PDB file of C-alpha atoms in Angstrom:
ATOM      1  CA  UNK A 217    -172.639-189.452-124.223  1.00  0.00           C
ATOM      2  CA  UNK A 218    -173.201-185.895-124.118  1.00  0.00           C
ATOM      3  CA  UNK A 219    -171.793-183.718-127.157  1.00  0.00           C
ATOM      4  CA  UNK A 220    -170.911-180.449-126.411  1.00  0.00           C
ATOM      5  CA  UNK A 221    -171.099-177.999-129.599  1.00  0.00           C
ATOM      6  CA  UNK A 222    -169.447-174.874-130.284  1.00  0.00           C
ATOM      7  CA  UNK A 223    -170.174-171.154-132.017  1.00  0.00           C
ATOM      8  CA  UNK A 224    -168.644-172.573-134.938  1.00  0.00           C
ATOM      9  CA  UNK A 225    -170.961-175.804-135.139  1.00  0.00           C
ATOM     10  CA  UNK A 226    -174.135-173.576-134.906  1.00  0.00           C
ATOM     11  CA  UNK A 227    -175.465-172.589-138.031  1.00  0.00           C
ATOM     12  CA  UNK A 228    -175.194-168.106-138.534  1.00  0.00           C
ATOM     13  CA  UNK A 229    -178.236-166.052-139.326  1.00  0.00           C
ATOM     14  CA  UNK A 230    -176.155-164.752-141.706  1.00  0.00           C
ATOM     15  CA  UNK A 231    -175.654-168.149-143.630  1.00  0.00           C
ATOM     16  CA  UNK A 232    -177.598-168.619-146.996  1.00  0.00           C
ATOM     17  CA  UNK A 233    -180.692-170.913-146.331  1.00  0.00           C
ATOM     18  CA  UNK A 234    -178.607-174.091-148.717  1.00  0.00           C
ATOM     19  CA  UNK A 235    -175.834-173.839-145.950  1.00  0.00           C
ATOM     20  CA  UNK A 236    -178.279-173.679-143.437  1.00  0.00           C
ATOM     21  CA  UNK A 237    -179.765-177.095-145.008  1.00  0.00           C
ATOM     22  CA  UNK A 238    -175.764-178.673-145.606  1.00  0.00           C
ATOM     23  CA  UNK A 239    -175.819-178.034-141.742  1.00  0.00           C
ATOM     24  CA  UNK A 240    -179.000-179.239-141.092  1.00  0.00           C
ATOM     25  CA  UNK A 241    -178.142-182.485-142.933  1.00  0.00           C
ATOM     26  CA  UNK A 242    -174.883-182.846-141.629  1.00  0.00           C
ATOM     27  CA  UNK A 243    -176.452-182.410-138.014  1.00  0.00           C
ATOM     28  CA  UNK A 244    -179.295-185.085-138.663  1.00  0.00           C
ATOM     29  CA  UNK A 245    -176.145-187.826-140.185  1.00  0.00           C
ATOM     30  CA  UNK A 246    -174.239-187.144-137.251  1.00  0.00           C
ATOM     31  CA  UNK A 247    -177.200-188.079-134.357  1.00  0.00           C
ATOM     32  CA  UNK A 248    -177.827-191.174-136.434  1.00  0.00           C
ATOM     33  CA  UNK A 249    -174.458-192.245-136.505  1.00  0.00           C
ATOM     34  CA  UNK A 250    -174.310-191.734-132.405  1.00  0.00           C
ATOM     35  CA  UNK A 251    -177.493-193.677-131.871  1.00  0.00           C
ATOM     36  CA  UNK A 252    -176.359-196.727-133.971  1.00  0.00           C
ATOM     37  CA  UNK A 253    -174.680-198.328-131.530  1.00  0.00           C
ATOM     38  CA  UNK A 254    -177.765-197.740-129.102  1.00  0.00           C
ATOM     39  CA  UNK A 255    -180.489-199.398-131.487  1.00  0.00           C
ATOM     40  CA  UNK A 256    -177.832-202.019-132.496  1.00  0.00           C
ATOM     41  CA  UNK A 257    -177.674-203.394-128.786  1.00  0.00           C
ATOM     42  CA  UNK A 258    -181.148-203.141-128.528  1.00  0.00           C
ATOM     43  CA  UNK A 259    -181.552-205.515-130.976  1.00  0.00           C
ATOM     44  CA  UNK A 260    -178.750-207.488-129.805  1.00  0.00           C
ATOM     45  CA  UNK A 261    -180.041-207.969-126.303  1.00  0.00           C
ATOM     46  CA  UNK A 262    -183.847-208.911-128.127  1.00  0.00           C
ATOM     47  CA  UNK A 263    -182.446-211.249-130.302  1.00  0.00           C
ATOM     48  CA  UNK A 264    -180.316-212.972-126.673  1.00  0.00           C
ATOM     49  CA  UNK A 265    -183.690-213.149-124.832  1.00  0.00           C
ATOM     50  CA  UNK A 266    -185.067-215.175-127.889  1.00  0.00           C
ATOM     51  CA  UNK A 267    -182.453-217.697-127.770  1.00  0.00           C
ATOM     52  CA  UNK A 268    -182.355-218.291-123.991  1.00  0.00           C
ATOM     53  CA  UNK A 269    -183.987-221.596-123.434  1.00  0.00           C
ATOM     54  CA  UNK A 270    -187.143-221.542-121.426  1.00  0.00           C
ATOM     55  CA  UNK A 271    -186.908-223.521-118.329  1.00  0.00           C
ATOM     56  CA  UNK A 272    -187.808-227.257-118.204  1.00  0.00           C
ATOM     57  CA  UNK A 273    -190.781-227.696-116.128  1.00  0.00           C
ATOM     58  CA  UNK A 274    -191.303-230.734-113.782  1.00  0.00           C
ATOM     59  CA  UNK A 275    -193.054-232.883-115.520  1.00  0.00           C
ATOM     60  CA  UNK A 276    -190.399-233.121-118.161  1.00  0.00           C
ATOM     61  CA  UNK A 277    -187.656-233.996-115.911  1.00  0.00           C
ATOM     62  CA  UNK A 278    -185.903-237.163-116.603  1.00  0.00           C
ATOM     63  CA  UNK A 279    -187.242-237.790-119.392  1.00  0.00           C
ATOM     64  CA  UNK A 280    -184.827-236.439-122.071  1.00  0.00           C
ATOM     65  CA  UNK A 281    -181.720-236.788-120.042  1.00  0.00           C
ATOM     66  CA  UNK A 282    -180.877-240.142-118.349  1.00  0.00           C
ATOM     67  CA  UNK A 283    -181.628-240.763-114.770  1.00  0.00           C
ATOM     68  CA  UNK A 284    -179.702-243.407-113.012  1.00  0.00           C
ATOM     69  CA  UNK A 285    -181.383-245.096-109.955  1.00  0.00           C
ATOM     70  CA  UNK A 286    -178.755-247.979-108.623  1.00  0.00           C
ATOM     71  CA  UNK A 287    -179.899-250.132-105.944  1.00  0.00           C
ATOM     72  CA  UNK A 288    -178.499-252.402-103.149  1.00  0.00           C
ATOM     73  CA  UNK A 289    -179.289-254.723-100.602  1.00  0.00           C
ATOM     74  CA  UNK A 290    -177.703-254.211 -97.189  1.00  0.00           C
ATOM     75  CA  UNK A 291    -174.389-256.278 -96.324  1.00  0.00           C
ATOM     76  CA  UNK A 292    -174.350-259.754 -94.475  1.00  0.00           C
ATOM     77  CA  UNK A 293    -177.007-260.558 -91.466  1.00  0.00           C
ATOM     78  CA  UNK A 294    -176.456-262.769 -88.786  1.00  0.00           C
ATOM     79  CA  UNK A 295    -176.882-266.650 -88.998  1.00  0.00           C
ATOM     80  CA  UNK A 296    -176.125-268.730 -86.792  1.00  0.00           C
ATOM     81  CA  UNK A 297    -172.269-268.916 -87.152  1.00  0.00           C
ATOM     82  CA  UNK A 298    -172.005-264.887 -87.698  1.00  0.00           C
ATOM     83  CA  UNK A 299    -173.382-262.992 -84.901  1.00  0.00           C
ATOM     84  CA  UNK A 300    -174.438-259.256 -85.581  1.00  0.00           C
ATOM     85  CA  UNK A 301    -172.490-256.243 -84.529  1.00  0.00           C
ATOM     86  CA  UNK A 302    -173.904-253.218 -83.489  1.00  0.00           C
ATOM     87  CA  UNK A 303    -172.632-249.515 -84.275  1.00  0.00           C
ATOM     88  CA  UNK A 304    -171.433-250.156 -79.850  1.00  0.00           C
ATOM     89  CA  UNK A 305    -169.621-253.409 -80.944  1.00  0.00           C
ATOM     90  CA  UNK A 306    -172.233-255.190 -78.670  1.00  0.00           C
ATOM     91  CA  UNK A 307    -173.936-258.390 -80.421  1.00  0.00           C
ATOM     92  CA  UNK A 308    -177.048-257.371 -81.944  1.00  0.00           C
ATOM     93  CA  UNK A 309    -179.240-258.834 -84.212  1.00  0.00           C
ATOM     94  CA  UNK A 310    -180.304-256.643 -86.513  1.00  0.00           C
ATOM     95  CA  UNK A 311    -177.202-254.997 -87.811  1.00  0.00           C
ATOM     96  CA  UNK A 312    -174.489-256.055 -89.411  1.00  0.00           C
ATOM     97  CA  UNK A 313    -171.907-259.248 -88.780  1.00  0.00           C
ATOM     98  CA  UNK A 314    -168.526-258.312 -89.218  1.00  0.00           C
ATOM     99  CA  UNK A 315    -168.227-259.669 -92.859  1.00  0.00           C
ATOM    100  CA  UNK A 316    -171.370-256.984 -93.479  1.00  0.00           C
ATOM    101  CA  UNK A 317    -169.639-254.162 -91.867  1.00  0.00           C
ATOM    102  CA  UNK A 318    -166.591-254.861 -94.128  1.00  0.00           C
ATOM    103  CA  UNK A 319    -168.351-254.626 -97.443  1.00  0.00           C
ATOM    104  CA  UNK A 320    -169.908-251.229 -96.012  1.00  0.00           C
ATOM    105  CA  UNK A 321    -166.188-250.343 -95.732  1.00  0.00           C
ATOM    106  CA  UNK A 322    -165.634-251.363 -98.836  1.00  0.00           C
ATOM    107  CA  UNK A 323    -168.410-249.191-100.661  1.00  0.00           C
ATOM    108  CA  UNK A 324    -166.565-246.406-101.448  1.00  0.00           C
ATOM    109  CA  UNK A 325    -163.952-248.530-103.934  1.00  0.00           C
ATOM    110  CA  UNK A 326    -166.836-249.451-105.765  1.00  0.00           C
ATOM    111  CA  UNK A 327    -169.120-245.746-105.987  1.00  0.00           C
ATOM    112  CA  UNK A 328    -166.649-243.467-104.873  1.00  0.00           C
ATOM    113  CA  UNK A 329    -162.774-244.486-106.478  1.00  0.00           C
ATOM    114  CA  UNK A 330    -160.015-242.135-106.755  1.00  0.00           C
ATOM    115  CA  UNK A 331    -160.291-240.037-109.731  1.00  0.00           C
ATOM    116  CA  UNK A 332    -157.349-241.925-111.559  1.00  0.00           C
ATOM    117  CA  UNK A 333    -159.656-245.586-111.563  1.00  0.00           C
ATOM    118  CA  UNK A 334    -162.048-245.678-113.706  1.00  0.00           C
ATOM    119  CA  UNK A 335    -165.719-246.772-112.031  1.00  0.00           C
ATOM    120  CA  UNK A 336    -166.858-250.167-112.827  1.00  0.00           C
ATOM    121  CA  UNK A 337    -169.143-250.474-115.605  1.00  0.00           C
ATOM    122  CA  UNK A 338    -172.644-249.521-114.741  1.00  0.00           C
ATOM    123  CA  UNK A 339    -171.480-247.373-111.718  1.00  0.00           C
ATOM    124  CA  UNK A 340    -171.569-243.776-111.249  1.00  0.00           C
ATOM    125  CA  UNK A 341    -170.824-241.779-108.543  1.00  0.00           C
ATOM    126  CA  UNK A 342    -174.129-240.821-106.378  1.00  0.00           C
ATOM    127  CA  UNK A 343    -175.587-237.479-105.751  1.00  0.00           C
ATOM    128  CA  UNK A 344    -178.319-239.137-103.311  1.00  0.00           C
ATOM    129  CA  UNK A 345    -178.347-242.274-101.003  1.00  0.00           C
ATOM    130  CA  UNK A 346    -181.434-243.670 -99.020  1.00  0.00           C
ATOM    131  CA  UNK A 347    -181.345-246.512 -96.535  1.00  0.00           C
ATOM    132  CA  UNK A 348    -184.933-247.301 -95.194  1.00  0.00           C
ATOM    133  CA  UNK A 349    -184.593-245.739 -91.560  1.00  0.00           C
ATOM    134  CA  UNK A 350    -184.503-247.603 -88.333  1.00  0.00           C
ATOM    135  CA  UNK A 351    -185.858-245.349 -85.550  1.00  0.00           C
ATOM    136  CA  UNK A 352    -189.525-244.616 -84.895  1.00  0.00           C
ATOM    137  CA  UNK A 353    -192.439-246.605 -85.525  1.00  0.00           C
ATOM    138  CA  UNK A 354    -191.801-248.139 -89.161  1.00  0.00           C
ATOM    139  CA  UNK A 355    -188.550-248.889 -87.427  1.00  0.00           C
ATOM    140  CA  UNK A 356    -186.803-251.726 -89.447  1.00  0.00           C
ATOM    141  CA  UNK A 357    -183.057-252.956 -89.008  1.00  0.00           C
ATOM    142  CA  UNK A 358    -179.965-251.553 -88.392  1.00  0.00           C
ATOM    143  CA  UNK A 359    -178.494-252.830 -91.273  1.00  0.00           C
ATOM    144  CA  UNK A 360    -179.419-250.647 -94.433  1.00  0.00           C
ATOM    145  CA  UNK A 361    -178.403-247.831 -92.194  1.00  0.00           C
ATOM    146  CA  UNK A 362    -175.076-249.393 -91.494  1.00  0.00           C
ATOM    147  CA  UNK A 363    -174.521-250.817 -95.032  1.00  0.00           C
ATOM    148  CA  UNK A 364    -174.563-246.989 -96.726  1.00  0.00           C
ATOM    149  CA  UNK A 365    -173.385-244.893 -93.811  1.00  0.00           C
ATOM    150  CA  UNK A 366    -169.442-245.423 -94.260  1.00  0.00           C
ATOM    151  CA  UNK A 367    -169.693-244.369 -97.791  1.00  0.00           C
ATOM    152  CA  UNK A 368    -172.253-241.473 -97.217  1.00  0.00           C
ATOM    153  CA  UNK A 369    -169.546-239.908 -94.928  1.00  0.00           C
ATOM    154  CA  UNK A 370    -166.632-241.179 -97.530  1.00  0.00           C
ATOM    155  CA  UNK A 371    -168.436-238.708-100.100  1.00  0.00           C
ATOM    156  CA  UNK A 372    -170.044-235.885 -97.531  1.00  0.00           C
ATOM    157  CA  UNK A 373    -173.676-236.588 -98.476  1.00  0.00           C
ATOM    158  CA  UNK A 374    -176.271-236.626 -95.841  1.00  0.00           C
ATOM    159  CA  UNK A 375    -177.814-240.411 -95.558  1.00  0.00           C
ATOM    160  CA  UNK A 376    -181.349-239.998 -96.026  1.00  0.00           C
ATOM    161  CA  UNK A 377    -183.503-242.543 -94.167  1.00  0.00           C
ATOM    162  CA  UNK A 378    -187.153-240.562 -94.346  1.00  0.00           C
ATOM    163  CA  UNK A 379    -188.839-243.794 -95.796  1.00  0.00           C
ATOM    164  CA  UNK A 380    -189.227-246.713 -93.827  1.00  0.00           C
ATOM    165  CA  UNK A 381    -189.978-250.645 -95.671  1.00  0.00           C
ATOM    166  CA  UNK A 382    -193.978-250.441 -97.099  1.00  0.00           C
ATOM    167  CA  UNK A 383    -193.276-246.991 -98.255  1.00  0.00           C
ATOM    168  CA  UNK A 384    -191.189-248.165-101.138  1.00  0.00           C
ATOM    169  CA  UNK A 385    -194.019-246.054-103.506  1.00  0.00           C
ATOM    170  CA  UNK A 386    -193.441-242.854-101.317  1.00  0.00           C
ATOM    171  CA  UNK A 387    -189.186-243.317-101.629  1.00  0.00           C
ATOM    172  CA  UNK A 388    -189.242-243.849-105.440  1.00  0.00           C
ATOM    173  CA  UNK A 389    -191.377-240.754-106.345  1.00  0.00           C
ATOM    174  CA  UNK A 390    -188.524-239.152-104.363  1.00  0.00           C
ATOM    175  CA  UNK A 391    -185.645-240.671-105.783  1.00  0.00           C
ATOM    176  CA  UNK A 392    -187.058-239.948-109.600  1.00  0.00           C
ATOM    177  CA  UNK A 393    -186.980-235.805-108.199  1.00  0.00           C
ATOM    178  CA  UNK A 394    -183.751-236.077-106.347  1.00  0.00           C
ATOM    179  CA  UNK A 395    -180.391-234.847-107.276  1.00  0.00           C
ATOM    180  CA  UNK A 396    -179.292-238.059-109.597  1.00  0.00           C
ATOM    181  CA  UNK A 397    -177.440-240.604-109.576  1.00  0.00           C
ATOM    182  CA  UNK A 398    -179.681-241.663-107.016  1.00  0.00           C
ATOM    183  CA  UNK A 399    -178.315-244.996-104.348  1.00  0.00           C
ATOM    184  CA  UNK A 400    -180.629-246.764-102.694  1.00  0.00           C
ATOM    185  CA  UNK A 401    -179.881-249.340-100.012  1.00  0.00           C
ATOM    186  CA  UNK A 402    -183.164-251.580 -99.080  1.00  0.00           C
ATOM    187  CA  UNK A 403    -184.192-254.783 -97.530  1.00  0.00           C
ATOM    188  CA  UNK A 404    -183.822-257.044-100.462  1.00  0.00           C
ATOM    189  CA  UNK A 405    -187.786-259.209-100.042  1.00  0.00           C
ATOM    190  CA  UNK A 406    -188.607-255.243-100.433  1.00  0.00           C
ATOM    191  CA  UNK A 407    -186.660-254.039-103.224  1.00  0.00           C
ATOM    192  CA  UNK A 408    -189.247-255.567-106.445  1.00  0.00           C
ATOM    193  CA  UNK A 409    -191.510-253.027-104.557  1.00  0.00           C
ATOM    194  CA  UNK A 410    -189.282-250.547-105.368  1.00  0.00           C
ATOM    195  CA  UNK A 411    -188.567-251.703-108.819  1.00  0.00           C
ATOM    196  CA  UNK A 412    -192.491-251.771-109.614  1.00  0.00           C
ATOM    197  CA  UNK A 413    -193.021-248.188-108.274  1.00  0.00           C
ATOM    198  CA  UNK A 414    -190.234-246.977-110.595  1.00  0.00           C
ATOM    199  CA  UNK A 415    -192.147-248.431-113.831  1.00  0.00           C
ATOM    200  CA  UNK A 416    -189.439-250.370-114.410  1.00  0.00           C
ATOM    201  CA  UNK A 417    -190.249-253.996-113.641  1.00  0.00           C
ATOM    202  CA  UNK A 418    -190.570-254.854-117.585  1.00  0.00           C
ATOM    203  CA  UNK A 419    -186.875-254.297-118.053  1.00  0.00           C
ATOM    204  CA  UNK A 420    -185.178-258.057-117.600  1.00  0.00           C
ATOM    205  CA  UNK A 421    -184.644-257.486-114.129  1.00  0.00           C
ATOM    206  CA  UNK A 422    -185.076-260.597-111.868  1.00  0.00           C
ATOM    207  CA  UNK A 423    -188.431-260.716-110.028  1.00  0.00           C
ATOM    208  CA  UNK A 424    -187.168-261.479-106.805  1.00  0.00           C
ATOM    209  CA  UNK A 425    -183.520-260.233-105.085  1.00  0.00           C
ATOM    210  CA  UNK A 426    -180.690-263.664-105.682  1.00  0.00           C
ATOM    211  CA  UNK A 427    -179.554-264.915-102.572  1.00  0.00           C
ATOM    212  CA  UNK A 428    -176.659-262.697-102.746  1.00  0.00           C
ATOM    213  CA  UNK A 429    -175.555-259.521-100.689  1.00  0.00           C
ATOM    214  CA  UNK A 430    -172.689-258.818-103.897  1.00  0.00           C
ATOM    215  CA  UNK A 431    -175.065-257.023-106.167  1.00  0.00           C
ATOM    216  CA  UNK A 432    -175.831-254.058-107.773  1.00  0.00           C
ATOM    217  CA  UNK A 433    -179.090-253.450-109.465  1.00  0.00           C
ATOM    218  CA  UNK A 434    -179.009-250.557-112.029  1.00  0.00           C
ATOM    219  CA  UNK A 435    -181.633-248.698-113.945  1.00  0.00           C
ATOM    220  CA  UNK A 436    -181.156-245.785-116.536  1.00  0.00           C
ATOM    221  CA  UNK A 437    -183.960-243.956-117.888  1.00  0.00           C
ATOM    222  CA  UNK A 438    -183.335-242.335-121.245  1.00  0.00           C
ATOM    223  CA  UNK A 439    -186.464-240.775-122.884  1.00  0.00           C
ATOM    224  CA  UNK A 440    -189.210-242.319-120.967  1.00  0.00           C
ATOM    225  CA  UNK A 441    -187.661-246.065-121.202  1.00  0.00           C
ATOM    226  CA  UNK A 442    -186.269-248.087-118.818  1.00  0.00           C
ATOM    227  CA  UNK A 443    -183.088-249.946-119.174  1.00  0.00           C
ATOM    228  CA  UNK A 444    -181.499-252.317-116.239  1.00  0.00           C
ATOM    229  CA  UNK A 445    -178.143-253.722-115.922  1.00  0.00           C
ATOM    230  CA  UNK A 446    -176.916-256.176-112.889  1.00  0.00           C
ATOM    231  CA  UNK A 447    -173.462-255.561-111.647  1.00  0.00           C
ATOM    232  CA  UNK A 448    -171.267-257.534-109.581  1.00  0.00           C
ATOM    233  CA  UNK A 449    -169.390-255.881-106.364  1.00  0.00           C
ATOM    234  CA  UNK A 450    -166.213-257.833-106.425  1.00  0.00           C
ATOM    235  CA  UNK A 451    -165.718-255.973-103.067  1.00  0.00           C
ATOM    236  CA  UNK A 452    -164.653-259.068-100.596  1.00  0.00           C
ATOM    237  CA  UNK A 453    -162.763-262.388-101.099  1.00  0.00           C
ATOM    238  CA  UNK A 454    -165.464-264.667-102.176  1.00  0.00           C
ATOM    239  CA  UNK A 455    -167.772-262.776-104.241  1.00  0.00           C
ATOM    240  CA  UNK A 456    -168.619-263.817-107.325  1.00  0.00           C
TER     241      UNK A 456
END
């Protein structure tokens, strides 16, 4: 702010040299007490920049917060009673029978409930969902693909099938830097693979996939260390 002074403010020639000092000191008070305010931000804003915290870097990541990886295998297959359905609703047999396709319908009760019911214990809602992809030459099935894509849409996520079965390594070093939770829908002979790669095969968790399609595997990392929990879907009449 600019202060404007008048005749009267300036000290006279005329004026003995103790008024001249009076004025003098009165002038010097008065600029301190306009740049207070100045040097008192100033060390406001230093003492702001000290407490902002610095940026986590990368390697860090997970590793003081939890990080929730939840894994499933893909809905029913054909046998010889249930033939599979393709996304045409022509017989197929690698996707889906029509049991499959309902617990893919079912999905989003269990990951994705209204806000008024509370998510089953274990579950949280996912940020990210892989399937292992079924087009080029690591094609596999139709059916992890199928399993995921109903809820995928249910939540407006984008299905991610860049890793194909044999790259389970490849898709857990992504899933442990994606936005988290993290879903992952797999071919279940595959899915220790993926369990291994995560460093989290010492946790309890079965070393081989039960002969069940009902199943949620889920692993929370809090400070480095592993935890797993096994939940049941309770999606379709006759799960256990």
């Amino acid at each position: 702010m600019t202060h404007s002074r008048t005749a009267a403010d300036m000290p006279s020639p005329e004026r003995t040299d103790s008024n001249a000092g009076a004025v003098s000191r009165r002038w010097v008070l008065a600029g301190l007490a306009a740049a207070a305010p100045v040097l008192l931000a100033g060390c406001g804003s230093k003492g702001s920049h000290k407490a902002a915290p610095a940026p986590a870097d990368a390697s860090s990541a997970g590793t003081s917060a939890d990080t929730v990886i939840m894994i499933i295998r893909h809905g029913e297959k054909p046998d010889a009673s249930h033939p599979g359905i393709g996304d045409n609703g022509h017989q197929d047999s690698k996707s889906l029978t029509q049991r499959g396709w309902d617990r893919a319908n079912a999905l989003p009760k269990l990951f994705d409930p209204p806000r008024s019911q509370p998510l089953a214990t274990g579950i949280e809602r996912p940020r990210t969902i892989y399937a292992a992809t079924d087009q080029g030459p690591h094609a596999g099935a139709h059916r992890m693909r199928q399993t995921v894509t109903p809820l995928a849409h249910h939540m407006g996520l984008t299905l991610n099938t860049t890793y194909a079965e044999s790259q389970e390594a490849a898709l857990a070093t992504a899933a442990l830097a994606a936005p988290e939770p993290v879903l992952i829908c797999w071919e279940h002979s595959r899915i220790p693979a993926i369990v291994k790669a995560l460093g989290a095969s010492h946790t309890g968790v079965p070393a081989t996939w039960p002969n069940r399609f009902d199943l949620v595997w889920v692993f929370t990392r809090t400070h480095g260390t592993w935890t797993f929990r096994q939940v049941d879907q309770h999606l379709l009449p006759g799960d256990a």
